[in-house]
XYZ file of C-alpha atoms in Angstrom:
623
model
C -22.067 6.221 30.240
C -19.056 6.395 27.958
C -16.525 3.665 28.503
C -13.111 4.963 29.487
C -10.441 4.044 26.929
C -7.081 3.352 28.437
C -4.055 5.011 26.986
C -2.145 2.857 24.542
C 0.990 3.520 26.536
C -0.372 1.919 29.730
C 1.451 -1.223 30.853
C 2.550 -2.646 27.490
C 3.100 -6.372 27.776
C 4.617 -7.371 24.448
C 7.461 -9.822 24.810
C 10.745 -10.003 22.979
C 12.499 -12.975 21.549
C 16.021 -11.631 22.097
C 18.008 -8.429 22.650
C 18.188 -6.115 19.655
C 21.505 -6.664 17.907
C 20.609 -7.192 14.245
C 22.726 -5.489 11.616
C 21.137 -2.661 9.655
C 20.633 -4.768 6.512
C 18.821 -7.544 8.377
C 16.668 -4.965 10.197
C 15.707 -3.383 6.859
C 14.946 -6.793 5.332
C 13.151 -7.886 8.527
C 14.989 -11.194 8.634
C 16.666 -12.900 11.561
C 20.286 -11.954 12.163
C 22.688 -14.311 13.925
C 25.036 -11.394 14.829
C 28.103 -13.391 13.743
C 31.219 -11.243 13.471
C 32.773 -9.786 11.429
C 29.681 -10.293 9.218
C 26.439 -12.116 9.861
C 25.441 -15.205 7.874
C 22.705 -13.393 5.904
C 25.154 -10.747 4.667
C 27.741 -13.415 3.837
C 25.258 -15.391 1.744
C 24.266 -12.231 -0.126
C 27.914 -11.348 -0.770
C 27.644 -8.127 1.241
C 30.049 -8.752 4.065
C 31.402 -5.223 3.836
C 27.928 -3.753 4.259
C 27.230 -5.682 7.466
C 27.196 -3.191 10.329
C 26.833 -5.644 13.204
C 30.241 -4.637 14.572
C 29.828 -0.896 14.641
C 26.218 0.258 14.477
C 24.132 1.542 17.354
C 22.768 -1.928 18.144
C 26.085 -3.796 18.011
C 27.154 -6.161 20.769
C 27.787 -4.332 23.977
C 25.142 -1.766 23.078
C 22.015 -3.911 23.164
C 18.787 -2.251 24.185
C 16.130 -4.592 25.423
C 12.477 -3.997 24.820
C 11.748 -3.929 28.556
C 14.444 -1.293 29.128
C 13.019 0.855 26.352
C 9.533 0.674 27.819
C 10.779 1.397 31.320
C 12.489 4.513 30.023
C 9.301 5.554 28.242
C 7.205 4.993 31.377
C 9.690 6.967 33.461
C 9.465 9.913 31.105
C 5.689 9.852 31.069
C 5.518 9.598 34.866
C 7.725 12.683 35.162
C 5.466 14.601 32.797
C 2.380 13.441 34.687
C 3.886 14.537 38.010
C 4.740 17.901 36.542
C 1.215 18.332 35.179
C -0.282 17.502 38.581
C 2.066 19.885 40.398
C 1.108 22.793 38.161
C -2.606 22.070 38.087
C -3.395 23.928 41.344
C -1.409 26.946 40.242
C -3.262 27.140 36.933
C -6.917 26.550 37.775
C -8.736 28.647 40.382
C -11.094 25.782 41.186
C -10.957 22.046 40.672
C -12.909 20.128 38.044
C -15.270 18.658 40.653
C -15.984 21.971 42.390
C -18.840 24.221 41.324
C -17.899 26.986 38.978
C -17.607 30.372 40.599
C -20.522 32.633 39.855
C -18.195 35.650 39.773
C -16.237 34.733 36.652
C -14.046 37.619 35.717
C -11.129 38.195 33.383
C -8.665 36.480 35.755
C -10.829 33.354 35.958
C -11.230 33.212 32.147
C -7.496 33.494 31.591
C -6.937 30.694 34.069
C -9.296 28.436 32.160
C -7.562 29.324 28.886
C -4.187 28.472 30.366
C -5.577 25.213 31.738
C -7.007 24.310 28.350
C -3.670 25.049 26.700
C -1.871 22.781 29.155
C -4.434 20.014 28.682
C -4.006 20.217 24.918
C -0.232 20.171 25.309
C -0.504 17.107 27.541
C -2.618 15.287 24.957
C -0.207 16.266 22.207
C 2.722 15.017 24.265
C 0.951 11.727 24.985
C 0.299 11.232 21.275
C 3.940 12.019 20.553
C 5.025 9.502 23.174
C 2.846 6.834 21.601
C 4.136 7.651 18.114
C 7.703 7.435 19.379
C 6.962 4.104 21.013
C 5.445 2.845 17.777
C 8.414 4.063 15.761
C 10.724 2.259 18.199
C 8.882 -0.927 17.269
C 10.784 -0.992 13.982
C 14.084 -1.189 15.881
C 13.012 -3.662 18.537
C 13.010 -7.415 18.075
C 9.411 -7.958 19.125
C 8.455 -11.563 18.614
C 5.101 -11.568 16.801
C 4.715 -15.304 17.368
C 4.186 -14.948 21.138
C 0.923 -16.575 22.187
C 0.975 -16.326 25.974
C -0.741 -13.037 26.640
C -4.383 -12.101 26.902
C -5.891 -8.695 26.086
C -7.183 -6.554 28.924
C -8.329 -2.998 29.402
C -4.905 -1.712 30.340
C -2.253 -3.647 28.450
C -0.671 -2.991 25.075
C -1.529 -5.861 22.753
C -0.067 -6.436 19.327
C -3.388 -5.446 17.724
C -3.497 -2.132 19.598
C 0.048 -1.383 18.548
C -0.817 -2.112 14.914
C -3.913 0.086 15.039
C -2.096 2.914 16.837
C 0.551 2.961 14.127
C -1.852 2.526 11.205
C -4.712 4.848 12.087
C -4.875 8.282 10.511
C -8.290 9.260 11.848
C -10.176 7.185 14.449
C -12.975 5.051 13.062
C -16.273 6.270 14.553
C -18.306 3.949 16.701
C -20.830 2.020 14.572
C -24.425 3.105 14.867
C -25.432 -0.527 15.257
C -23.669 -3.861 15.592
C -26.573 -5.827 14.180
C -25.886 -8.069 11.219
C -26.913 -6.660 7.829
C -29.518 -8.533 5.835
C -28.166 -11.865 4.649
C -28.748 -10.938 1.001
C -26.690 -7.767 1.501
C -23.876 -9.711 3.126
C -23.785 -12.305 0.373
C -23.767 -9.637 -2.324
C -20.770 -7.925 -0.689
C -18.987 -11.253 -0.290
C -19.534 -11.850 -4.008
C -17.978 -8.459 -4.802
C -14.973 -9.290 -2.631
C -14.584 -12.709 -4.207
C -14.747 -11.323 -7.750
C -12.609 -8.198 -7.353
C -10.168 -9.006 -4.526
C -10.024 -12.729 -3.779
C -9.379 -13.542 -7.432
C -6.082 -11.622 -7.146
C -5.212 -12.261 -3.485
C -6.506 -15.772 -2.578
C -5.201 -15.787 0.990
C -8.072 -18.081 1.974
C -10.516 -20.212 -0.056
C -13.740 -18.637 -1.221
C -15.597 -21.696 0.025
C -14.405 -20.910 3.548
C -15.879 -17.426 3.285
C -19.238 -18.654 2.014
C -19.404 -21.312 4.728
C -18.706 -18.656 7.353
C -21.583 -16.516 6.093
C -23.901 -19.526 6.249
C -22.802 -20.305 9.809
C -23.286 -16.722 10.998
C -26.825 -16.503 9.609
C -28.026 -19.828 10.979
C -30.877 -19.661 13.446
C -28.648 -21.278 16.043
C -25.122 -20.529 14.854
C -22.097 -22.379 16.123
C -19.521 -20.566 18.205
C -17.907 -17.998 15.893
C -14.324 -17.068 16.747
C -13.133 -13.461 16.841
C -10.856 -14.053 13.852
C -13.902 -15.242 11.891
C -15.964 -12.202 12.872
C -13.025 -10.008 11.894
C -12.878 -11.721 8.491
C -16.633 -11.381 8.012
C -16.827 -7.675 8.840
C -13.630 -6.728 6.999
C -14.720 -8.572 3.848
C -18.021 -6.679 3.945
C -16.107 -3.416 4.459
C -13.759 -4.070 1.532
C -16.592 -5.190 -0.720
C -18.569 -2.054 0.099
C -15.611 0.339 -0.195
C -14.605 -1.205 -3.531
C -17.980 -0.106 -4.962
C -17.761 3.436 -3.632
C -17.537 6.329 -6.086
C -17.566 9.128 -3.523
C -16.615 9.508 0.122
C -20.144 10.822 0.642
C -21.994 7.852 -0.840
C -23.719 4.998 0.983
C -21.113 2.408 0.000
C -18.348 4.272 1.807
C -20.522 5.025 4.851
C -21.400 1.342 5.146
C -17.754 0.346 4.783
C -16.773 2.532 7.735
C -19.643 1.059 9.752
C -18.468 -2.474 9.006
C -14.905 -1.643 10.049
C -16.271 -0.238 13.300
C -17.980 -3.582 13.889
C -14.719 -5.445 13.182
C -12.445 -3.473 15.510
C -13.716 -5.001 18.808
C -12.439 -8.351 17.501
C -8.967 -7.025 16.633
C -7.161 -8.180 19.797
C -7.867 -11.854 19.179
C -7.964 -11.733 15.370
C -4.462 -10.239 15.267
C -3.188 -12.460 18.059
C 0.384 -13.415 17.154
C 1.536 -16.856 16.188
C -1.284 -18.038 13.938
C -1.917 -17.971 10.187
C -5.193 -16.193 10.979
C -3.066 -13.275 12.199
C -1.484 -12.914 8.749
C -4.861 -13.200 7.026
C -6.395 -10.625 9.375
C -3.519 -8.191 8.823
C -3.824 -8.734 5.085
C -7.501 -7.741 5.209
C -6.588 -4.594 7.135
C -3.952 -3.753 4.499
C -6.464 -4.236 1.692
C -9.026 -2.007 3.364
C -6.392 0.648 4.088
C -5.767 1.003 0.353
C -9.444 1.873 -0.090
C -9.783 4.197 2.920
C -6.658 6.378 3.331
C -8.665 8.814 5.461
C -8.704 6.327 8.342
C -5.683 4.077 7.723
C -2.197 4.337 6.260
C -1.556 1.196 4.210
C 2.225 1.390 4.695
C 2.064 0.308 8.345
C -0.392 -2.631 8.122
C 1.530 -4.266 5.288
C 4.770 -3.782 7.235
C 3.317 -5.560 10.261
C 1.938 -8.267 7.965
C 5.376 -8.894 6.488
C 6.887 -9.031 9.959
C 4.346 -11.663 10.990
C 5.059 -13.648 7.803
C 8.804 -13.663 8.476
C 8.431 -14.474 12.187
C 6.168 -17.423 11.334
C 8.633 -18.608 8.691
C 6.196 -18.365 5.791
C 8.893 -16.755 3.626
C 10.623 -20.149 3.428
C 9.191 -23.423 2.179
C 9.365 -26.167 4.825
C 12.350 -28.490 4.470
C 11.710 -31.597 2.387
C 12.261 -33.846 5.366
C 9.265 -32.232 7.064
C 6.052 -33.980 6.104
C 3.269 -31.493 5.270
C -0.077 -31.945 3.587
C -0.014 -30.686 -0.011
C -3.180 -28.608 0.417
C -1.729 -26.990 3.541
C 1.503 -26.281 1.674
C -0.356 -24.623 -1.211
C -2.398 -22.513 1.222
C 0.798 -21.464 2.968
C 2.381 -20.468 -0.359
C -0.649 -18.528 -1.531
C -0.800 -16.662 1.766
C 2.851 -15.688 1.460
C 2.578 -14.478 -2.145
C -0.529 -12.443 -1.360
C 1.512 -10.594 1.261
C 4.527 -10.415 -1.075
C 2.453 -8.946 -3.915
C 0.842 -6.300 -1.717
C 4.143 -5.352 -0.097
C 5.775 -4.809 -3.497
C 2.826 -2.812 -4.824
C 2.485 -0.562 -1.758
C 6.238 0.011 -1.428
C 6.665 0.947 -5.081
C 3.751 3.350 -5.211
C 5.006 5.087 -2.062
C 8.652 4.964 -3.246
C 9.779 3.075 -0.132
C 11.963 0.076 0.551
C 10.482 -3.404 0.524
C 9.853 -5.083 3.857
C 12.263 -7.902 2.987
C 14.703 -8.677 0.186
C 14.071 -11.283 -2.471
C 17.209 -13.151 -1.459
C 15.541 -13.880 1.906
C 12.641 -15.622 0.136
C 12.574 -19.289 -0.809
C 8.968 -20.110 -1.614
C 7.805 -21.826 -4.795
C 4.880 -20.284 -6.611
C 1.605 -21.972 -5.649
C -0.387 -24.177 -7.967
C -3.258 -22.494 -9.828
C -6.347 -21.928 -7.720
C -9.198 -24.171 -8.755
C -12.500 -22.265 -9.091
C -15.023 -22.969 -6.361
C -18.166 -24.917 -6.932
C -20.486 -22.569 -5.035
C -23.310 -20.873 -6.828
C -21.904 -17.522 -5.911
C -18.527 -18.313 -7.427
C -19.937 -19.080 -10.829
C -22.798 -17.469 -12.639
C -24.313 -20.840 -13.474
C -23.442 -24.487 -13.335
C -22.546 -24.424 -17.039
C -20.364 -21.301 -16.768
C -16.798 -21.772 -17.953
C -14.392 -21.335 -14.999
C -12.037 -18.384 -15.254
C -8.286 -18.988 -15.134
C -6.379 -18.184 -11.977
C -5.592 -14.458 -12.085
C -3.399 -14.450 -8.996
C -0.454 -16.334 -10.524
C 0.139 -13.775 -13.314
C 0.003 -11.037 -10.684
C 2.525 -12.843 -8.463
C 4.889 -13.310 -11.415
C 4.623 -9.630 -12.351
C 5.420 -8.631 -8.767
C 8.532 -10.824 -8.916
C 9.664 -9.055 -12.096
C 8.962 -5.640 -10.594
C 10.745 -6.553 -7.385
C 13.873 -7.576 -9.309
C 14.482 -4.276 -11.081
C 13.122 -2.103 -8.266
C 15.556 -3.572 -5.743
C 18.447 -3.084 -8.157
C 17.612 0.410 -9.392
C 16.055 1.978 -6.319
C 17.228 0.010 -3.281
C 20.841 -0.573 -4.259
C 23.738 1.586 -3.105
C 23.293 4.926 -4.972
C 27.035 5.607 -4.767
C 27.723 2.512 -6.878
C 26.398 3.040 -10.435
C 25.024 -0.089 -12.049
C 27.336 -1.643 -14.625
C 25.703 -1.404 -18.073
C 22.458 -0.041 -16.654
C 20.996 0.446 -20.141
C 21.205 -3.258 -21.033
C 19.801 -4.148 -17.597
C 16.763 -1.894 -18.096
C 16.046 -3.126 -21.621
C 16.320 -6.750 -20.475
C 13.809 -6.141 -17.677
C 11.545 -4.413 -20.195
C 11.650 -7.508 -22.422
C 11.018 -9.779 -19.437
C 7.840 -7.876 -18.596
C 6.782 -7.826 -22.252
C 7.262 -11.597 -22.425
C 5.155 -11.940 -19.271
C 2.332 -9.980 -20.931
C 2.461 -12.198 -24.021
C 1.910 -15.278 -21.855
C -1.245 -14.018 -20.130
C -4.196 -16.400 -20.560
C -6.392 -15.365 -23.447
C -9.554 -16.235 -21.498
C -8.661 -14.056 -18.506
C -11.546 -11.782 -17.389
C -11.442 -8.550 -19.387
C -11.455 -6.285 -16.326
C -8.499 -8.115 -14.742
C -6.552 -8.127 -17.999
C -7.120 -4.408 -18.441
C -5.914 -3.742 -14.893
C -2.778 -5.825 -15.506
C -2.122 -3.977 -18.768
C -2.227 -0.680 -16.881
C 0.154 -2.163 -14.306
C 2.485 -3.201 -17.144
C 2.651 0.289 -18.659
C 3.210 1.783 -15.222
C 6.071 -0.699 -14.750
C 7.616 0.160 -18.125
C 7.722 3.853 -17.242
C 8.936 3.219 -13.684
C 11.772 0.989 -14.934
C 12.942 3.365 -17.697
C 12.647 6.546 -15.609
C 15.672 8.188 -14.088
C 16.977 6.485 -10.926
C 20.027 6.809 -8.708
C 21.708 3.725 -10.192
C 20.246 3.756 -13.704
C 21.679 5.284 -16.841
C 20.611 8.707 -18.017
C 17.346 8.431 -19.926
C 18.004 8.716 -23.651
C 15.810 10.507 -26.172
C 14.522 7.127 -27.318
C 13.713 6.169 -23.720
C 11.797 9.430 -23.313
C 9.783 8.634 -26.433
C 8.817 5.267 -24.898
C 7.733 6.990 -21.685
C 5.774 9.521 -23.768
C 3.745 6.822 -25.538
C 3.176 4.587 -22.514
C 1.983 7.478 -20.325
C -0.525 8.659 -22.927
C -1.957 5.130 -23.276
C -2.101 4.740 -19.490
C -3.766 8.076 -18.789
C -6.338 7.666 -21.579
C -7.463 4.319 -20.183
C -7.422 5.172 -16.475
C -9.368 8.351 -17.246
C -12.083 6.284 -18.929
C -12.155 3.822 -16.019
C -12.465 6.642 -13.482
C -15.461 7.954 -15.430
C -17.278 4.636 -15.455
C -20.319 4.216 -13.263
C -18.905 1.092 -11.601
C -15.488 -0.165 -10.517
C -14.758 -3.126 -12.816
C -11.723 -4.308 -10.816
C -9.772 -3.463 -7.680
C -8.887 0.217 -8.090
C -7.713 1.933 -4.910
C -6.244 5.209 -3.710
C -2.912 3.895 -4.927
C -4.189 4.319 -8.478
C -4.457 8.041 -7.782
C -0.805 7.932 -6.701
C 0.062 6.100 -9.929
C -1.755 8.719 -12.006
C 0.265 11.434 -10.285
C 3.495 9.508 -10.891
C 2.742 8.921 -14.575
C 1.740 12.553 -15.033
C 4.967 13.677 -13.372
C 7.041 11.501 -15.705
C 5.146 12.912 -18.686
C 5.848 16.431 -17.518
C 9.534 15.550 -17.099
C 10.021 14.205 -20.624
C 8.208 17.213 -22.109
C 10.408 19.538 -20.087
C 13.627 17.763 -21.084
C 12.893 16.810 -24.699
C 9.726 18.667 -25.610
C 10.862 20.030 -28.991
C 11.966 16.604 -30.189
C 8.841 14.809 -28.986
C 6.405 17.435 -30.247
C 7.995 17.642 -33.677
C 6.496 14.270 -34.549
C 9.702 13.186 -36.239
C 10.557 9.518 -35.608
C 13.330 9.085 -33.055
C 15.798 6.465 -34.320
C 16.523 3.450 -32.149
C 20.026 3.709 -30.645
C 22.710 1.457 -32.089
C 23.646 -1.385 -29.778
C 27.122 -2.833 -29.400
C 27.560 -6.588 -29.938
C 26.548 -8.552 -26.885
C 24.370 -5.763 -25.525
C 20.583 -5.800 -25.227
C 18.903 -3.709 -27.906
C 16.076 -1.287 -27.042
C 12.482 -2.429 -27.481
C 10.432 -1.191 -30.437
C 8.041 1.708 -30.101
C 4.640 0.634 -28.729
C 1.618 0.719 -30.988
C -0.295 3.967 -30.605
C -3.623 3.135 -28.990
C -5.202 6.575 -28.503
C -7.514 7.481 -31.367
C -7.922 11.151 -30.607
C -7.294 13.676 -33.368
C -4.251 15.900 -33.586
C -0.499 15.701 -33.510
C 1.806 15.163 -30.526
C 1.126 18.711 -29.309
C -2.609 18.066 -29.100
C -2.007 14.624 -27.561
C 0.249 16.162 -24.913
C -2.247 18.827 -23.903
C -5.030 16.257 -23.790
C -2.900 13.959 -21.612
C -2.003 16.722 -19.123
C -5.634 17.752 -18.901
C -6.784 14.171 -18.319
C -4.280 13.724 -15.504
C -5.938 16.605 -13.670
C -9.450 15.445 -14.543
C -8.732 11.920 -13.316
C -7.269 13.177 -10.046
C -10.301 15.433 -9.599
C -12.610 12.435 -10.080
C -10.577 10.399 -7.617
C -10.723 13.408 -5.286
C -14.464 12.817 -4.935
C -13.606 9.404 -3.543
C -10.368 10.166 -1.670
C -9.743 13.692 -0.417
C -5.969 13.252 -0.614
C -6.274 12.930 -4.406
C -7.288 16.604 -4.529
C -3.930 17.492 -2.988
C -2.260 15.419 -5.694
C -4.229 17.306 -8.333
C -3.190 20.671 -6.914
C 0.416 19.544 -6.689
C 0.442 18.340 -10.291
C -1.221 21.556 -11.424
C 1.612 23.528 -9.838
C 4.539 21.525 -11.189
C 3.097 21.318 -14.713
C 1.909 24.923 -14.971
C 4.945 26.137 -16.926
C 4.846 23.259 -19.402
C 1.092 23.697 -19.814
C 1.525 27.400 -20.577
C 4.279 26.712 -23.102
C 2.196 24.080 -24.871
C -0.925 26.235 -25.049
C 1.115 29.140 -26.442
C 2.660 26.850 -29.020
C -0.767 25.605 -30.076
C -2.073 29.169 -30.384
C 0.887 30.101 -32.593
C 0.396 26.981 -34.716
C -3.310 27.669 -35.212
C -2.636 31.326 -36.020
C -0.021 30.361 -38.606
C -2.383 27.828 -40.165
C -5.145 30.445 -40.391
C -2.757 32.960 -41.967
C -1.676 30.554 -44.715
C -5.201 29.373 -45.452
C -6.732 31.035 -48.523
C -10.407 30.662 -49.511
C -11.162 29.023 -52.835
C -12.189 31.379 -55.715
C -15.899 32.101 -55.722
C -16.347 30.863 -52.189
């Protein structure tokens, strides 16, 4: 018999830490607001007293809306709809659901059933809308994610159920079996996770993961907590999904099965107030990037950031507080893993960060020492790889700096000397790339190089507060996009995934292709002519533009041929990613539409060039 699943809107029991009265800036940054008038302390420290809206926005003092009041209003509305549905049920159906169906079913009876079905569908749609509204209200309510005094039940709304309701695109099907996979299979997937994901996001030690696998597969295992089962199944899911090349292959099917096995442990794994909650949410965010069909990565990372802020992980403990150095380093690594993912997901979706950099006061962690397990190193004599997470964290800090200024600042206030600002950030990222360890794994280094070129283009591209892109800036975008697309196209065609490439890489390909289309549309004649574009003269005291990057593509032809090849590879790469993520096919169709005119112009220009070359060519005498 199927187990009845209670509605997510039944008897929610989340608690609140205080009435909602944060100013709009603190709500956006997801930091605590002391509501001091005329400007809160956070806005005063940031020098944005005039932007503080605590005195006049919809949640100002005197207009507080408590969480309980909001839920009571929601329940009242749903009860009225339920009463209305019950009152109209007898008028719609000619017989009840428990009564035998009439043998004389005529046109009138059929129409009644159709009307009943329509009303049932409308009721389900309304219930889903109510839940979505409740979830959206979560962003405006001061729900305390550190509360520990509630227990999950069949009817209450737990934090985990709220997270899953907000994050789920399509429900994960029930697993066909909850039996453990073969131990060799589990260890192989753990090794994939450790190599591809944990090396960049070391939110927990690899040794802890290997010890957990050993404990689970013991003949008489110790008591395994729900948070540990969640970690085990989600790591297997991420490791399997990271190897997938198609949404129809076995790797993806297994990943969905493993997630289905993890979900029954969600209530306790995501229980607020513990570091395991942050780690569990981080695993959900990582998996969401690999499976956009079932989860939207924007919501899990938002909840993760909220948990980080509520637990105070965005601030180092005061010096007077005695804390073990290993615990401090683990705390810092956990924070920067969340920080790095939040910046990456927000940028690729063109959204605001979950919190501002000025709310963060956490030193970078010490380099992670490689584990001593056999799975962590190929052999006992293998040279340990350098820590790859620190370079990633530093790059995210650089990206966060210019992204907040160019894309999250007030668009009505143009940035003073935006050109010098952009070139300085370009140099900062170039200097970061020059300091990368020479013995870094090749696959990680290649992924970071792609991230660097994506960042160059993103920083130079037109923004609300940036300067108008110059012809020289367009030439830089032109070269960086071609190098990026050539390499990501080759990676997409490889038989294996050498590093952590997710659906977000399809979004990056679309973004880079769109920027390429834009520069060809705005300065196509100049770029296609092949004539060198002189570097703009810089006034004394200003930052000069960077030099042109070295051309890396070795394909034949001039800039016209390179441009056509780049546009074609954008579509081919999105088509390949479409085999893995269906949404990438929509990106491909969208890019095909916006670039159609430029593509036609370029192909016509090439035809005219080839025709002119054939007309001027004369055969040698006697040939």
